[in-house]
Coordinates of C-alpha atoms in Angstrom, one line a residue:
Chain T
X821 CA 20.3 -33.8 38.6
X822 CA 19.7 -29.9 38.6
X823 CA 18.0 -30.2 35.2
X824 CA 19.3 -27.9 32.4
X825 CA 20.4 -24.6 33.3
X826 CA 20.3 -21.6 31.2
X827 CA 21.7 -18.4 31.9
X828 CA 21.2 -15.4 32.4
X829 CA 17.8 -15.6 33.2
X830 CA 16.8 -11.8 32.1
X831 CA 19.0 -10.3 29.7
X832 CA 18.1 -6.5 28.6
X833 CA 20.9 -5.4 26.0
X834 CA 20.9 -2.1 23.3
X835 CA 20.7 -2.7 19.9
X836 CA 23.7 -3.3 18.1
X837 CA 25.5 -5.4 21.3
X838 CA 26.5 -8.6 21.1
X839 CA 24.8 -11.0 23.4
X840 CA 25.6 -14.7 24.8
X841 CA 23.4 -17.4 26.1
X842 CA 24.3 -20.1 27.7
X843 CA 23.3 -23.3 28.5
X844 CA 23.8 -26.5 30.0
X845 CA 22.6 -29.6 29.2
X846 CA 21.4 -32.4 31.8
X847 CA 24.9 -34.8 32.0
X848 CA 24.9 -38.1 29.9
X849 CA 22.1 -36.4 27.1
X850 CA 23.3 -36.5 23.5
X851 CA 20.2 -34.1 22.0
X852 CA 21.3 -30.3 23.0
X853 CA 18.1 -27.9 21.0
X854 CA 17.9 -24.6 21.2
X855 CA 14.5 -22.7 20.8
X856 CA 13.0 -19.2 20.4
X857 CA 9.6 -18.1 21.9
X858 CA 7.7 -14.9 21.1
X859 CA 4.0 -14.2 20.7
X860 CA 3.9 -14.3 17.0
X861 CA 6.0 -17.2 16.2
X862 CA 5.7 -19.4 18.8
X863 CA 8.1 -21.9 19.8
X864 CA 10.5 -22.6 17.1
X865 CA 13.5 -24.4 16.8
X866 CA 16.6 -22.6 15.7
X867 CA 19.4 -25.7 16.1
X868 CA 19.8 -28.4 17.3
X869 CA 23.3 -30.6 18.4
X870 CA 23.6 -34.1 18.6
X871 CA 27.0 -35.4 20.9
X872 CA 28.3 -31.7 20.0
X873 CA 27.8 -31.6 16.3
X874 CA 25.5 -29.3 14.9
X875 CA 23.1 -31.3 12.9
X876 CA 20.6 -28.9 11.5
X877 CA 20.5 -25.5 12.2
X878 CA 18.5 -24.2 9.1
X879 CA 16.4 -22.6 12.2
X880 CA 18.6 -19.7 12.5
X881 CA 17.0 -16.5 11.5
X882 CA 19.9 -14.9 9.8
X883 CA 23.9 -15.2 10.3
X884 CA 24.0 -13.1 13.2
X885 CA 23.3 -16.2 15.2
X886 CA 25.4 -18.1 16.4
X887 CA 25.4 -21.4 18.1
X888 CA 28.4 -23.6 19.5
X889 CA 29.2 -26.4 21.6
X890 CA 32.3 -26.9 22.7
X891 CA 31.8 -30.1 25.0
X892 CA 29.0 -32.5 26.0
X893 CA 28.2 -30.2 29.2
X894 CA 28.0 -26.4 27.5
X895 CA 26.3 -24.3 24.7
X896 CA 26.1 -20.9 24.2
X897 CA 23.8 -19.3 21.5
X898 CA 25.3 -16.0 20.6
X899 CA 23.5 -12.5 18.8
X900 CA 25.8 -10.3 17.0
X901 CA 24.5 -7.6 16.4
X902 CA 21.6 -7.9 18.2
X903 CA 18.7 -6.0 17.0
X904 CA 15.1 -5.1 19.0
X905 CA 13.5 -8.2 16.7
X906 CA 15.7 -10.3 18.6
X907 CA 13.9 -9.8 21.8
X908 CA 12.0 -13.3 22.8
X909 CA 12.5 -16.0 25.4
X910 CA 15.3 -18.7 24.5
X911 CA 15.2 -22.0 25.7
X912 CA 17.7 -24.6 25.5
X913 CA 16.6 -28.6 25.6
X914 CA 18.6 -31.6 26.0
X915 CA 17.6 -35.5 25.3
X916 CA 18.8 -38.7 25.1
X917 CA 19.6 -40.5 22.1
X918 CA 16.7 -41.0 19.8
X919 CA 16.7 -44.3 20.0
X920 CA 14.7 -44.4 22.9
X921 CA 13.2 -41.3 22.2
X922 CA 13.0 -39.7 25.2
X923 CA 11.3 -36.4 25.5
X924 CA 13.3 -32.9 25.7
X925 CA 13.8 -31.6 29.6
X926 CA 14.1 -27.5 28.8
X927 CA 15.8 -25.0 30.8
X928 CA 14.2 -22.0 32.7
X929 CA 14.8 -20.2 29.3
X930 CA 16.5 -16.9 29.0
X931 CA 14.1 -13.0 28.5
X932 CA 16.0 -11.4 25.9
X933 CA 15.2 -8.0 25.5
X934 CA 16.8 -5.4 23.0
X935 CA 16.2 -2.3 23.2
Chain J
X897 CA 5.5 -30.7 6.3
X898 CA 4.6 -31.0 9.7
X899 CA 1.9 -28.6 11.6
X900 CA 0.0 -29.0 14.7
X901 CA -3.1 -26.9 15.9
X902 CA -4.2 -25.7 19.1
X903 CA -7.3 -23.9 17.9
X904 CA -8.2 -22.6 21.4
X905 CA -6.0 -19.6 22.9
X906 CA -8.0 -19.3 26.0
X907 CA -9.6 -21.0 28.0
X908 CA -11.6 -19.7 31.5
X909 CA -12.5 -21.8 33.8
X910 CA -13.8 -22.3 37.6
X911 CA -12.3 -24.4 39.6
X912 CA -13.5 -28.2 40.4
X913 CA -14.5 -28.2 36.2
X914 CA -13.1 -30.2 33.6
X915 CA -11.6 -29.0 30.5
X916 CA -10.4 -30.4 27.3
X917 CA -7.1 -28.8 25.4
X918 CA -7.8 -29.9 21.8
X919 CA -4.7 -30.7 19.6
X920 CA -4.8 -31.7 16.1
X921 CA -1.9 -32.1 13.8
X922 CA -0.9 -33.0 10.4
X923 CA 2.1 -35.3 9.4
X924 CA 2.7 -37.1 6.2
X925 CA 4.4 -39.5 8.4
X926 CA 3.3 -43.0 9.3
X927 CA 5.7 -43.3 12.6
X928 CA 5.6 -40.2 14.9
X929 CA 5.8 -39.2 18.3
X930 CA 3.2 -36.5 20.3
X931 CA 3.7 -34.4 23.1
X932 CA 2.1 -32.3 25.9
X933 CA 4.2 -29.3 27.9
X934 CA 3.0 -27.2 30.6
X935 CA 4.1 -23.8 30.7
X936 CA 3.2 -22.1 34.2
X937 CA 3.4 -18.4 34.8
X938 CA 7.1 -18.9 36.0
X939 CA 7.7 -19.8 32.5
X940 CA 9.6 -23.1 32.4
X941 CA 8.9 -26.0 29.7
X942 CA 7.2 -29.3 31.8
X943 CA 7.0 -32.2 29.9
X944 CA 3.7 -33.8 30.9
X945 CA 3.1 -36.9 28.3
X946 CA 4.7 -38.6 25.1
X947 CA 2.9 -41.2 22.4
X948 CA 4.0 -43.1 19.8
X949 CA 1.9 -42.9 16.6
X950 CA 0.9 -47.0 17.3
X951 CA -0.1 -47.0 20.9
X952 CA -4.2 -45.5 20.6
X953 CA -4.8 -46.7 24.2
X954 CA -6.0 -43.2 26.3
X955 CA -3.7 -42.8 29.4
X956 CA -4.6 -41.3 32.8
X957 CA -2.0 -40.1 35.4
X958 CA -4.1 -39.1 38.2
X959 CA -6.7 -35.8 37.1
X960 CA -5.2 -35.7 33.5
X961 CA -6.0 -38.0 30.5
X962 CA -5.1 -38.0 26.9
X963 CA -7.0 -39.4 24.0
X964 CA -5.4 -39.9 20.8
X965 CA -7.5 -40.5 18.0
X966 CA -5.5 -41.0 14.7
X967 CA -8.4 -41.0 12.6
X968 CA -9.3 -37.8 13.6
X969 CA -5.2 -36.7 13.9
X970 CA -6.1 -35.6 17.5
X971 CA -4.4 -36.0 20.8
X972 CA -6.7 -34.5 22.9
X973 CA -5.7 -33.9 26.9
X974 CA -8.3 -33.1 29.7
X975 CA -8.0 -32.3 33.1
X976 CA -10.6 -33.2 35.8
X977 CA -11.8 -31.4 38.7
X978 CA -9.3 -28.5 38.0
X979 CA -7.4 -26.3 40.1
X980 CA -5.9 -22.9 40.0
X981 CA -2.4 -24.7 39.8
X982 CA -3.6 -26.1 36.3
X983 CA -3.1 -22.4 35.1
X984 CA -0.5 -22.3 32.5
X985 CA -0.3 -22.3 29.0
X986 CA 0.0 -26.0 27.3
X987 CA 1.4 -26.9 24.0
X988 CA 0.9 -29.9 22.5
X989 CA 4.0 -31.1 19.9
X990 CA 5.1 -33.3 17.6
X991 CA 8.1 -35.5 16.2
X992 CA 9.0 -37.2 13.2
X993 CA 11.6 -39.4 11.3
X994 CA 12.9 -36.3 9.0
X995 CA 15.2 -35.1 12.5
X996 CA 15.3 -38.7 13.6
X997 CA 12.6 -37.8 15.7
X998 CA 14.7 -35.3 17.7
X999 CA 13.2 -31.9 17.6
X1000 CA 10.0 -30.0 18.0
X1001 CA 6.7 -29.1 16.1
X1002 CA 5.0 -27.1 18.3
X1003 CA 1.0 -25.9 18.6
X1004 CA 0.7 -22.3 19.0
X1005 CA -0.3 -23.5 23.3
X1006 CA -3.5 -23.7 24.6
X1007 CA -3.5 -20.5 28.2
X1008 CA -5.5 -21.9 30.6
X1009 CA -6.6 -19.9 33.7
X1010 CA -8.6 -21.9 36.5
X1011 CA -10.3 -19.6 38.9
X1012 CA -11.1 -20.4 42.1

């Protein structure tokens, strides 16, 4: 399996654009998490999917973000507007079912930068 | 609330040493899960190692070991006789029932640079 793919890898975008992630999960996980890095915060999780529901997504700084997931094998995570505060590095995560508990496999992660 | 602690930001060290990441956490949980991820310089997440909350037992896979103490609420991971590949940033994390055990409470990672 190619693990979970994110792209683009490097995305530099002016303030006030919309932006798109995407992202795609390892096949046959149920668990899709997306997740923010920057150097004050962290890593921190913005929302999470299980089997294509949105389950909790009270990690979203504010309502221009976005999330969706259409089908079992695609995400996108969108910014609109985006603003320079935005700039960090997403990652996107998928697991199996919880049951077992498996741990999260994470992308490459996509450097945001708004400028 | 959840919270875990990686109280050390840096680390230097010289190759062929041994060096412990501390990681503490808090949970008000009794069932819980913790983590280890390697971040290299290329910047991708590795998952190294997960425990359960009931399994104490220290684990070794090859130069790296954990010890989990829940007394203490530490899950402590060393590496022996370490090389410049060891040179990432490591975060230690945790999961609990309130997601269903599903997401993430990560430490603020641990940058290690191994000289040689």
């Amino acid at each position: 399996d190619a693990g979970v793919i994110q792209s683009p890898r490097h995305e530099v975008t002016e303030m006030g654009q919309e932006v798109t992630l995407r992202c795609k999960p390892i096949s046959g996980h149920d668990y899709l998490f997306w997740y923010r890095q920057t150097m004050m915060r962290g890593l921190e999780l913005l929302i999470y999917f299980n089997n294509n529901v949105p389950i909790d997504d009270s990690g979203m700084p504010e309502d221009r973000f976005s999330a969706k997931m259409p089908n079992a094998s695609f995400s996108t995570l969108k910014i609109q507007p985006s603003e320079p505060r935005d700039s960090a590095v997403y990652f996107c995560a998928s697991s199996l079912d919880r049951v077992r508990n498996t741990e999260a496999f994470f992308g490459q992660g996509t450097r945001l930068t708004v400028v | 609330a959840q919270k875990v602690t990686q109280a050390q930001t840096e680390i230097s060290v010289v190759e062929k040493e041994d060096v412990t990441l501390d990681c503490v956490y808090e949970t008000r949980d009794t069932t819980y899960y913790l983590f280890w991820y390697k971040q290299p310089p290329s910047g991708e997440l590795v998952f190294l190692i997960r425990r359960n909350s009931f399994d104490e037992q220290n684990e070794i896979s090859g130069r790296y070991s954990w010890n989990f103490q829940k007394s203490t609420s530490s899950f402590n991971f060393t590496i022996t006789a370490s090389q410049v590949v060891d040179s990432a940033v490591y975060f230690c994390a945790l999961s609990g029932p309130n997601s269903g055990y599903s997401t993430l409470t990560f430490g603020k990672g641990t940058m290690l640079l191994v000289s040689p």
